[in-house]
Tab-separated table of C-alpha atoms and ligand atoms in Angstrom:
chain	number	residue	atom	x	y	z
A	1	UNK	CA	21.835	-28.258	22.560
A	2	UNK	CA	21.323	-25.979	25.788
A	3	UNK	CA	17.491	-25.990	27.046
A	4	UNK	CA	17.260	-21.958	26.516
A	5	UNK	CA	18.371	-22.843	22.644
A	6	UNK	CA	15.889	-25.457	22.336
A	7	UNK	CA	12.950	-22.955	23.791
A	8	UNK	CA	13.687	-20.894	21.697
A	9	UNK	CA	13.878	-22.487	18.768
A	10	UNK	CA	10.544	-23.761	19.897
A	11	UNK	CA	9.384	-20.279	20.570
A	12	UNK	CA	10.073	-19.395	16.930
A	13	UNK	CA	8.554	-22.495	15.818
A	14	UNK	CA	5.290	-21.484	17.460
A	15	UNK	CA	5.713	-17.576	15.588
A	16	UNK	CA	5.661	-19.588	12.330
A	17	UNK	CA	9.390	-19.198	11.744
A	18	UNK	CA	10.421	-21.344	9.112
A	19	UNK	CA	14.151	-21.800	10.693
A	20	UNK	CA	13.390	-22.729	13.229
A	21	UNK	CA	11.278	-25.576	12.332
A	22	UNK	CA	13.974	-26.438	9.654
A	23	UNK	CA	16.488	-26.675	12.662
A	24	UNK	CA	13.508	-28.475	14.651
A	25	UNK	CA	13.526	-30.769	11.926
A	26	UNK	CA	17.508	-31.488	11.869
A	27	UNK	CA	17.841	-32.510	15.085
A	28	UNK	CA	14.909	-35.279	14.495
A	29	UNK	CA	16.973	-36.338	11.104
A	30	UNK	CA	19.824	-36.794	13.128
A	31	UNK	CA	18.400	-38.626	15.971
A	32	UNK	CA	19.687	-35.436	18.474
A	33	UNK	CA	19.915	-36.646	22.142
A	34	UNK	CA	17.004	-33.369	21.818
A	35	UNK	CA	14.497	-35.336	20.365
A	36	UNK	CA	12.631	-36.711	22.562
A	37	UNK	CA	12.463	-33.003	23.746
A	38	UNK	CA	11.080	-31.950	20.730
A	39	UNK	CA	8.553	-35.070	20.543
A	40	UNK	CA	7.422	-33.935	24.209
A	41	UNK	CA	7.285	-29.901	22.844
A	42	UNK	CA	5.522	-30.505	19.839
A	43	UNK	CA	3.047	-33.146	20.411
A	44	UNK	CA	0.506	-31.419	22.035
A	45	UNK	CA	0.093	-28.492	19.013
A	46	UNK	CA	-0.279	-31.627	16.445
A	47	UNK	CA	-3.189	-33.037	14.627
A	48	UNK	CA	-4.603	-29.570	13.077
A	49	UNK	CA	-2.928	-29.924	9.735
A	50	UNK	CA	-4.212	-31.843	6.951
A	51	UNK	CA	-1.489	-34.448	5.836
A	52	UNK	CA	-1.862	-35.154	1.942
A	53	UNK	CA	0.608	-37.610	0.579
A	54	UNK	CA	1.574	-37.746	-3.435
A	55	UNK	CA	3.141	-40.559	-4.894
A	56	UNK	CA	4.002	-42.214	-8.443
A	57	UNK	CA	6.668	-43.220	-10.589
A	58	UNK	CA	9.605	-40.107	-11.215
A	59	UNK	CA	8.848	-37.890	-14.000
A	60	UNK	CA	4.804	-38.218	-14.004
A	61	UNK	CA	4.655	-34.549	-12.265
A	62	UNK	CA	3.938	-34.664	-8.844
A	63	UNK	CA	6.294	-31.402	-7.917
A	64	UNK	CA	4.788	-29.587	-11.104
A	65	UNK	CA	1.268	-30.760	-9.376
A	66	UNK	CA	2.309	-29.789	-6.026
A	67	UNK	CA	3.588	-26.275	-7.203
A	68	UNK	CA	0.428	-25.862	-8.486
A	69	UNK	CA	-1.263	-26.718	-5.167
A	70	UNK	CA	0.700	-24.597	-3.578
A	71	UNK	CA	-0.366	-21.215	-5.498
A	72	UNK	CA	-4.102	-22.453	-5.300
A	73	UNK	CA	-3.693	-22.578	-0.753
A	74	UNK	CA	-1.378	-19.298	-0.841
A	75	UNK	CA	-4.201	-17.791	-2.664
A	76	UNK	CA	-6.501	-19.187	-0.050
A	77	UNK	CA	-4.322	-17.522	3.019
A	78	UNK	CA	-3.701	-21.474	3.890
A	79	UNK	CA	-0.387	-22.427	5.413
A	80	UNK	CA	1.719	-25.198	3.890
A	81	UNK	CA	3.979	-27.641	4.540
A	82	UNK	CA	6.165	-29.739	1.664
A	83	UNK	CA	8.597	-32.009	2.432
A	84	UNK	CA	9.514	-34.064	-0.802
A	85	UNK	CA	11.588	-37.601	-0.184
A	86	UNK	CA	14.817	-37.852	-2.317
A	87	UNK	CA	15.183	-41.554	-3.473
A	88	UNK	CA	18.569	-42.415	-2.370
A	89	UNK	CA	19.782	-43.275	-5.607
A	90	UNK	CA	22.971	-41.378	-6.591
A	91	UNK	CA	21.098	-40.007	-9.729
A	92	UNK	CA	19.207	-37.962	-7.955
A	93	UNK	CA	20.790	-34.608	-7.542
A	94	UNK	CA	19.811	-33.046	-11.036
A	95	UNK	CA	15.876	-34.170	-10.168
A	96	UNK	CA	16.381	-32.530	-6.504
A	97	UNK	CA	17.923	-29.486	-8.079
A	98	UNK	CA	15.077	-29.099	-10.567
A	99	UNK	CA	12.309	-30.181	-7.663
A	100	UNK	CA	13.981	-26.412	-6.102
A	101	UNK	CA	14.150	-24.612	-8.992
A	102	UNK	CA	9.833	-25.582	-9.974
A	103	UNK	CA	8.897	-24.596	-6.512
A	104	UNK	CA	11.393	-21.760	-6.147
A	105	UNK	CA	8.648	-18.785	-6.590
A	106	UNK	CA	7.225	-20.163	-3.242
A	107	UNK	CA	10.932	-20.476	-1.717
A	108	UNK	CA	10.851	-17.242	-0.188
A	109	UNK	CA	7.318	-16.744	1.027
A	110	UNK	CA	7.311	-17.703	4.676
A	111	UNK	CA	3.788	-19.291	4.916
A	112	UNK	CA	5.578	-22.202	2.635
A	113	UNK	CA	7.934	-24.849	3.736
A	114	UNK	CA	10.091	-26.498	1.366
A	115	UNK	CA	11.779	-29.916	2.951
A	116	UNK	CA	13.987	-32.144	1.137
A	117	UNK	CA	14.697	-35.451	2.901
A	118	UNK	CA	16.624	-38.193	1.801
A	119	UNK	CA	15.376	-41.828	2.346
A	120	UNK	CA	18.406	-43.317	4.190
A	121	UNK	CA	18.083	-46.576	2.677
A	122	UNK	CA	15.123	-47.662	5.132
A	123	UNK	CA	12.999	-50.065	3.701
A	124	UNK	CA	9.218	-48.120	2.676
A	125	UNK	CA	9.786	-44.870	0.319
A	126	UNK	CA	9.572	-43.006	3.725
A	127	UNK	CA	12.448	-41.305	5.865
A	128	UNK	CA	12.433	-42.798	9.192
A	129	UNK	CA	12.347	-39.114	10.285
A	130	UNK	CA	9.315	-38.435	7.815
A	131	UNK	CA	6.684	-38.361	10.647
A	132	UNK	CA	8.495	-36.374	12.998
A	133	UNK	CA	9.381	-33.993	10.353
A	134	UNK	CA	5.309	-33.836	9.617
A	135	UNK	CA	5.130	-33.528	13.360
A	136	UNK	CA	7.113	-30.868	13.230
A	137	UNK	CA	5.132	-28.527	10.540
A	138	UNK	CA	1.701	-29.661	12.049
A	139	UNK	CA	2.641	-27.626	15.474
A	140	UNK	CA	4.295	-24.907	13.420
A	141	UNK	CA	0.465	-24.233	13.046
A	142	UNK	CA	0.622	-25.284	8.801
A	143	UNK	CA	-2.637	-25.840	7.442
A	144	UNK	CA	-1.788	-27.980	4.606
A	145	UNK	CA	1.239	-30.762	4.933
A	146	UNK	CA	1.915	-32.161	1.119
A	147	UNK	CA	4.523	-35.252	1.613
A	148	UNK	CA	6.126	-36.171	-2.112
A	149	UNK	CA	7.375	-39.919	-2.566
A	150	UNK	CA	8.490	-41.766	-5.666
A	151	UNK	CA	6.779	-44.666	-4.693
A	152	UNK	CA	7.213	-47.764	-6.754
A	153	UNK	CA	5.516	-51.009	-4.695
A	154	UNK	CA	5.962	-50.600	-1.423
A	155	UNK	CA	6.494	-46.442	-0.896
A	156	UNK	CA	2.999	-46.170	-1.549
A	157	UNK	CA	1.767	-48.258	0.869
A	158	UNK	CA	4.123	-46.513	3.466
A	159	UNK	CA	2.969	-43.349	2.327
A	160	UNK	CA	-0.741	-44.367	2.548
A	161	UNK	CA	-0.273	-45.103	6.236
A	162	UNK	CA	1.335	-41.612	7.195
A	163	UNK	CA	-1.312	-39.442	5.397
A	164	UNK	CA	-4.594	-38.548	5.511
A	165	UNK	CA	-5.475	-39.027	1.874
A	166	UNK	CA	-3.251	-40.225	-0.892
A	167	UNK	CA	-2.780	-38.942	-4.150
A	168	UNK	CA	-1.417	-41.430	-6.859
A	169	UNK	CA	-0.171	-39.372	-9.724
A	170	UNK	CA	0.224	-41.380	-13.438
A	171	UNK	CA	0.660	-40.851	-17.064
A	172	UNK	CA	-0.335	-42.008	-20.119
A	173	UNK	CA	2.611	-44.496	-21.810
A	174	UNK	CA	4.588	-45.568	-18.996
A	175	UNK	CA	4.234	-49.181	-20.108
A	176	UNK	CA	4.407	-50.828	-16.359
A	177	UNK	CA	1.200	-48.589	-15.008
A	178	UNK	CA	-1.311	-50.750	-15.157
A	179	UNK	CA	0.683	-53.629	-14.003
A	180	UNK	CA	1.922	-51.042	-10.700
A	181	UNK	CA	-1.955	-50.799	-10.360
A	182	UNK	CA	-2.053	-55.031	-10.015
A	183	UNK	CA	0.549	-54.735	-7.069
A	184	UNK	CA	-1.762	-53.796	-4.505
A	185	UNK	CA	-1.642	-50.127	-4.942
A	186	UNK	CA	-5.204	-49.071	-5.505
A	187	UNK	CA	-6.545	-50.205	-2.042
A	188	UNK	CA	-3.933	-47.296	-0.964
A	189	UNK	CA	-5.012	-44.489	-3.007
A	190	UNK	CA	-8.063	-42.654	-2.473
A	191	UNK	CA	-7.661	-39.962	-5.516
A	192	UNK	CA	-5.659	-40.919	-8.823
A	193	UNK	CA	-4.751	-38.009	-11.349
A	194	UNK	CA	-3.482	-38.363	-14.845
A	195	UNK	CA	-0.729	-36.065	-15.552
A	196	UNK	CA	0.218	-34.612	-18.969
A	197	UNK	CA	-3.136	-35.112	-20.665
A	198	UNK	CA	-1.736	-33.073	-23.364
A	199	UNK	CA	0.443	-35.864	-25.131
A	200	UNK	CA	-2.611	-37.741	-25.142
A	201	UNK	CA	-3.500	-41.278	-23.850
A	202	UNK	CA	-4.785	-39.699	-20.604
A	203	UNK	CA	-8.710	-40.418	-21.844
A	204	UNK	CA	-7.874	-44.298	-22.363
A	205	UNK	CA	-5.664	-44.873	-18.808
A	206	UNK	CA	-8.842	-42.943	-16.862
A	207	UNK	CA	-10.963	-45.611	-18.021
A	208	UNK	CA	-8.239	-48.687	-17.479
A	209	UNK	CA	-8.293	-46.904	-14.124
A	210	UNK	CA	-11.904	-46.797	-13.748
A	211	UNK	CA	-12.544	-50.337	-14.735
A	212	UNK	CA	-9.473	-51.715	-12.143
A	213	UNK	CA	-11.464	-49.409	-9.307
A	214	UNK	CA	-14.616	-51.145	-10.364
A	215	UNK	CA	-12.930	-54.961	-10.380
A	216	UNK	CA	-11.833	-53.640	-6.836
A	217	UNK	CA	-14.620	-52.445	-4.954
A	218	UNK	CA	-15.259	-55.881	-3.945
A	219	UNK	CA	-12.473	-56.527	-2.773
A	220	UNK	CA	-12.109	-52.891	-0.437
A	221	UNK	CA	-12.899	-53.257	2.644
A	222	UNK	CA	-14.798	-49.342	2.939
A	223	UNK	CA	-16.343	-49.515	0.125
A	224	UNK	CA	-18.321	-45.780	0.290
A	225	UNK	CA	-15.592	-43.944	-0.927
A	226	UNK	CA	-15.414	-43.950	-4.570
A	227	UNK	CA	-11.823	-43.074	-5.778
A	228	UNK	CA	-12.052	-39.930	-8.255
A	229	UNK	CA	-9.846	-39.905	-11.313
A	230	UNK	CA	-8.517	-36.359	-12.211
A	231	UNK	CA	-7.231	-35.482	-15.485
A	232	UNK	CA	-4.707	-33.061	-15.689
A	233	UNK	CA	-1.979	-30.824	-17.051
A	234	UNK	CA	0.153	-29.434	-14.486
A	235	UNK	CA	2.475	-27.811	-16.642
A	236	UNK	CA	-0.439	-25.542	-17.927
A	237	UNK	CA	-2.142	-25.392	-14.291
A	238	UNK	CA	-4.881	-27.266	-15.620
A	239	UNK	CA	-6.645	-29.715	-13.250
A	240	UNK	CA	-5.282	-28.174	-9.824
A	241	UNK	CA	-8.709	-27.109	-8.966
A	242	UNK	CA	-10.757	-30.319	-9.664
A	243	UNK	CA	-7.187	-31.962	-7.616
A	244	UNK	CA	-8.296	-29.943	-4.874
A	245	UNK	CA	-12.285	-30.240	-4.794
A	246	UNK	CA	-11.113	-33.832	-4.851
A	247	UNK	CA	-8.971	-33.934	-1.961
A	248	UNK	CA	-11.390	-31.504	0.068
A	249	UNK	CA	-14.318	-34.105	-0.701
A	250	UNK	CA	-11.749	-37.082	0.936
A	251	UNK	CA	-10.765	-35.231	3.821
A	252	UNK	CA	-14.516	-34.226	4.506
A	253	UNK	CA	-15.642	-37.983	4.228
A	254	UNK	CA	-12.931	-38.700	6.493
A	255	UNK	CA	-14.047	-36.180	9.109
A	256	UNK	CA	-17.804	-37.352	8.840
A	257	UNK	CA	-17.079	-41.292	9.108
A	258	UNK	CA	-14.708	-40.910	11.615
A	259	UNK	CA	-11.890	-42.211	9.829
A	260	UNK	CA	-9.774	-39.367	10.004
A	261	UNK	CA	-9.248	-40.518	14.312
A	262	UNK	CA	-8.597	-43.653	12.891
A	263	UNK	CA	-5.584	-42.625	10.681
A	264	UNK	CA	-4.447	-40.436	13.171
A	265	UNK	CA	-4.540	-43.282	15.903
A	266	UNK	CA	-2.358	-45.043	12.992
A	267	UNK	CA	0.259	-42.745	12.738
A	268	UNK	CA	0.765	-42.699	16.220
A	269	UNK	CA	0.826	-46.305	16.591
A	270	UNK	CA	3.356	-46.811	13.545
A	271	UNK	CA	5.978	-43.725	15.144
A	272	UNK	CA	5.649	-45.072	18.668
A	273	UNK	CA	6.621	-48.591	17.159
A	274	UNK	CA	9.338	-47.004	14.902
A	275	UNK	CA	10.878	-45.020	17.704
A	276	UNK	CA	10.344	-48.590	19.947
A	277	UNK	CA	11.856	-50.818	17.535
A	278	UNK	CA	14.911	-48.955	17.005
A	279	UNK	CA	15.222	-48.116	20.678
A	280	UNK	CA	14.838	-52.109	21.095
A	281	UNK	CA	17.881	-52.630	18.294
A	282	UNK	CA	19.787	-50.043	19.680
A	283	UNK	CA	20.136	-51.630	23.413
A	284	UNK	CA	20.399	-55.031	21.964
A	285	UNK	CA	22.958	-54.039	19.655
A	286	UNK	CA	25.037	-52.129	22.826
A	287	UNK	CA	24.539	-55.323	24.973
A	288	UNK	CA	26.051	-57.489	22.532
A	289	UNK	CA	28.978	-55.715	21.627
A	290	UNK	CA	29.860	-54.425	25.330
A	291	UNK	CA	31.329	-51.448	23.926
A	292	UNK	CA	32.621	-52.948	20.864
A	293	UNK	CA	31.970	-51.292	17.103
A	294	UNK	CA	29.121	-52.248	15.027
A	295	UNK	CA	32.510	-54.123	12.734
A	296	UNK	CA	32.357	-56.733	15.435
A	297	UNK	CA	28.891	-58.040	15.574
A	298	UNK	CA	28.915	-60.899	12.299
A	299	UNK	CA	31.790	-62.274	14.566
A	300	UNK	CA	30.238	-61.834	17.879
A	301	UNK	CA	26.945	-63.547	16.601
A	302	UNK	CA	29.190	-66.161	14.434
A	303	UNK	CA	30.996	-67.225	17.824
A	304	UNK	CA	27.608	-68.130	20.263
A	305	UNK	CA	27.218	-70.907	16.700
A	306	UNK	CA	23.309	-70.499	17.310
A	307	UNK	CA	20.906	-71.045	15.028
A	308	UNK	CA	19.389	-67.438	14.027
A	309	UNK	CA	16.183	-67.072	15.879
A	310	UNK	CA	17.855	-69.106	19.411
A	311	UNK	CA	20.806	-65.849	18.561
A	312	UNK	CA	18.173	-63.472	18.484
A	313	UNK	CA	16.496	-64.893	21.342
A	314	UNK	CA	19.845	-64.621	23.243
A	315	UNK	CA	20.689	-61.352	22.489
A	316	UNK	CA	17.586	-59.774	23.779
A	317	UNK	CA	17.904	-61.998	27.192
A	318	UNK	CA	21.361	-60.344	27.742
A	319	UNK	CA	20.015	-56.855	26.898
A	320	UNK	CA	18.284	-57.448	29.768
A	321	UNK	CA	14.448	-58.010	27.824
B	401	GDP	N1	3.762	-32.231	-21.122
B	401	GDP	C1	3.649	-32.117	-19.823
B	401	GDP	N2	4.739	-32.139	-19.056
B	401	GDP	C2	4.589	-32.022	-17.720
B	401	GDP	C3	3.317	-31.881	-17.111
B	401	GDP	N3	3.495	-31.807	-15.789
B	401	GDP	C4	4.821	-31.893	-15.562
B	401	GDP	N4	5.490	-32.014	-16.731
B	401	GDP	C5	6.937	-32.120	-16.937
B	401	GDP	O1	7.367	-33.417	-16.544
B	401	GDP	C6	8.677	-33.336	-16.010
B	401	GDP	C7	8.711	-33.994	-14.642
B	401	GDP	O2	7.935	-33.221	-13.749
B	401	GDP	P1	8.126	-33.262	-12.175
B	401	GDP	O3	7.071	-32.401	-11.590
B	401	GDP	O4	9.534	-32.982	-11.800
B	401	GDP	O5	7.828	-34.798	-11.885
B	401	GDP	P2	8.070	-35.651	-10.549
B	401	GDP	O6	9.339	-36.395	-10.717
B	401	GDP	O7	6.905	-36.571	-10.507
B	401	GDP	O8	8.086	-34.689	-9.400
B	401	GDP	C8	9.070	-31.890	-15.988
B	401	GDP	O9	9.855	-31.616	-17.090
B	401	GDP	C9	7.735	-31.174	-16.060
B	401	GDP	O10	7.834	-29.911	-16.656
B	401	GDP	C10	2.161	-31.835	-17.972
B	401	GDP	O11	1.019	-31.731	-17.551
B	401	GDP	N5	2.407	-31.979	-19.305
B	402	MG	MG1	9.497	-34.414	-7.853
C-alpha cells in the first residue's frame, strides 16, 4: 500500500466515507505492514464516539435490538457505527446472513456502518482487530459505536472492558440464564434487557434479575450505579426508547464520575498490551525458528529437553529480551 493510497483512503475516512473506513478496517484485520500507519493516522480523531457493547446468548435479539437502535439515532441525525462479531463456529453463516438481511434497511444509508468480523479463534468473544476496527469508526467522526458479541462466560467480560457501557440482552426460558448470571457476569453489565416479553416469562426473570443485582451490590466495587432492567420486544420496537434513556443515563454517570477517562485509559492499556504481546510472540517465535516454518517449532522446543518455563525463559534470551 503506496503512502498517496493510504492518504487517501484516510482523506475519505475523514469525509465520512464508509469505504474507506471498511478498507481502513481490512488492513487492521489483516495485520497490513500499514497498520501501524493507520494507528498513528487515526489516533488523534479518537475518543468522541460513544462505544456501547451488546452481548448474550444467540437468538435472545440483540441485532433485532440493535436495528431498532439504529432507526431511533438516524432519527436523531446521530452517526453510527456496528460491527457485530461472528462466532467462529461453522454454523454460523445462515445467522450472519440473517444479521444482514434485519439490518439491511440501514445498509445503504451512509451515516451507518455495518461490520461483520469473525473471531479468529482468539480466546475472549472479541476479534483481536475489534479495537482497532472501533478505532477506526471513532475517527470516521461516528457518534454512536454498537459492538455485538455472543458472549457466553468469558466474551462478556472482554466485551465489558472495550466499551463504555454494556448491554446484556436475555430471555425468558433459556434454562442456563440465571446460572450465566452466577458466572461472574453481572459485575460486567451495567444495563440488562429482557427480550421477547411477548412469550411471557419476561415479568418473573426481571425480578430473578433484580434480586441477583441486589445479592450483588455488596459485592461491586462502585456501588452508585444501579443496573436498570429493560423489558422489551424488539420485534415490535417496543422498549428501544426506555434501552436508550437507559444507556444515555450510564454514559452521563460515566462522564460526571469520571469513569468514562478511566475506561478509556483501559482500552488503551489492553490494545497497547495486545499489539505488545503479539509483537513479543512474533520476534520470539522468528528467533527460534531462524527462518524456519511455524511446522518446526514442537521439534525445535522438544530438542533444548527444557522444562517449559526454563524453554520459555530461553527463547526470549535468544530473541534478544
Ligand atoms: N417473539 C419475539 N421474537 C423476537 C424478538 N426480538 C427478536 N426476535 C426474534 O428472535 C430471533 C433472533 O433474533 P436476533 O436479533 O437475530 O438475535 P441475536 O442472535 O441475539 O442477534 C429472530 O427470529 C427475531 O425475529 C421479540 O421481542 N419477540
Ligand atoms: Mg445477531
Amino acid at each position: 500500500m503506496s503512502e498517496e493510497n493510504l492518504s487517501s483512503l484516510f482523506n475519505g475516512l475523514i469525509d465520512g466515507d464508509v469505504m474507506s473506513a471498511a478498507k481502513l478496517i481490512t488492513l487492521i484485520e489483516n495485520e497490513s505492514p500499514a497498520a501501524p500507519e493507520i494507528y498513528r493516522m487515526t489516533y488523534p480523531l479518537r475518543g468522541q464516539a460513544y462505544v456501547l457493547g451488546i452481548c448474550g446468548s444467540p437468538g435472545t435479539g440483540k441485532s433485532t435490538l440493535i436495528n431498532g437502535l439504529i432507526a431511533l439515532l438516524r432519527a436523531r441525525e446521530k452517526k453510527v457505527g456496528v460491527i457485530s462479531i461472528d462466532p467462529s463456529s461453522p454454523y454460523s453463516g445462515g445467522a450472519l446472513l440473517g444479521d444482514r438481511i434485519r439490518m439491511q434497511g440501514h445498509a445503504t444509508d451512509n451515516m451507518v456502518m455495518i461490520r461483520s468480523m469473525s473471531t479468529r479463534g482468539s480466546m475472549g468473544g472479541l476479534s483481536k482487530a475489534t479495537l482497532g476496527a472501533v478505532g477506526v469508526l471513532d475517527a470516521s467522526g461516528k457518534d454512536v459505536i454498537i459492538v455485538e458479541t455472543v458472549g457466553i462466560g468469558q466474551d462478556e467480560v472482554d466485551i465489558a472492558d472495550a466499551a463504555d457501557t454494556t448491554v446484556l440482552v436475555m430471555t425468558a426460558g433459556l434454562g442456563d440464564q440465571i446460572q450465566v448470571l452466577k458466572a461472574g457476569i453481572m459485575e460486567c453489565a451495567d444495563v440488562f434487557v429482557v427480550n421477547k416479553a411477548d412469550q411471557g416469562g419476561a415479568e418473573k426473570l426481571i425480578l430473578e434479575i433484580q434480586l441477583m443485582l441486589g445479592l450483588n451490590r455488596d459485592y461491586q466495587i462502585d456501588q452508585s450505579w444501579e443496573p436498570p432492567v429493560i423489558k422489551a420486544e424488539a420485534i415490535n420496537e417496543k422498549g428501544i426508547e426506555e434501552l436508550w434513556e437507559a444507556l444515555e443515563k450510564h454514559r452521563s454517570f460515566l462522564q460526571a464520575n469520571g469513569g468514562l477517562e478511566e475506561i478509556r485509559k483501559k482500552i488503551l492499556v489492553r490494545e497497547t498490551m495486545d499489539i505488545l504481546t503479539n509483537k513479543i510472540r512474533e520476534r520470539a517465535l522468528e528467533a527460534i525458528l531462524g527462518g524456519g516454518s511455524v511446522g518446526e517449532l514442537a521439534d525445535k522446543i522438544y530438542e533444548m529437553k527444557k522444562d517449559p518455563y526454563s524453554a520459555a525463559f530461553s527463547i526470549l534470551e535468544i530473541a534478544g529480551f
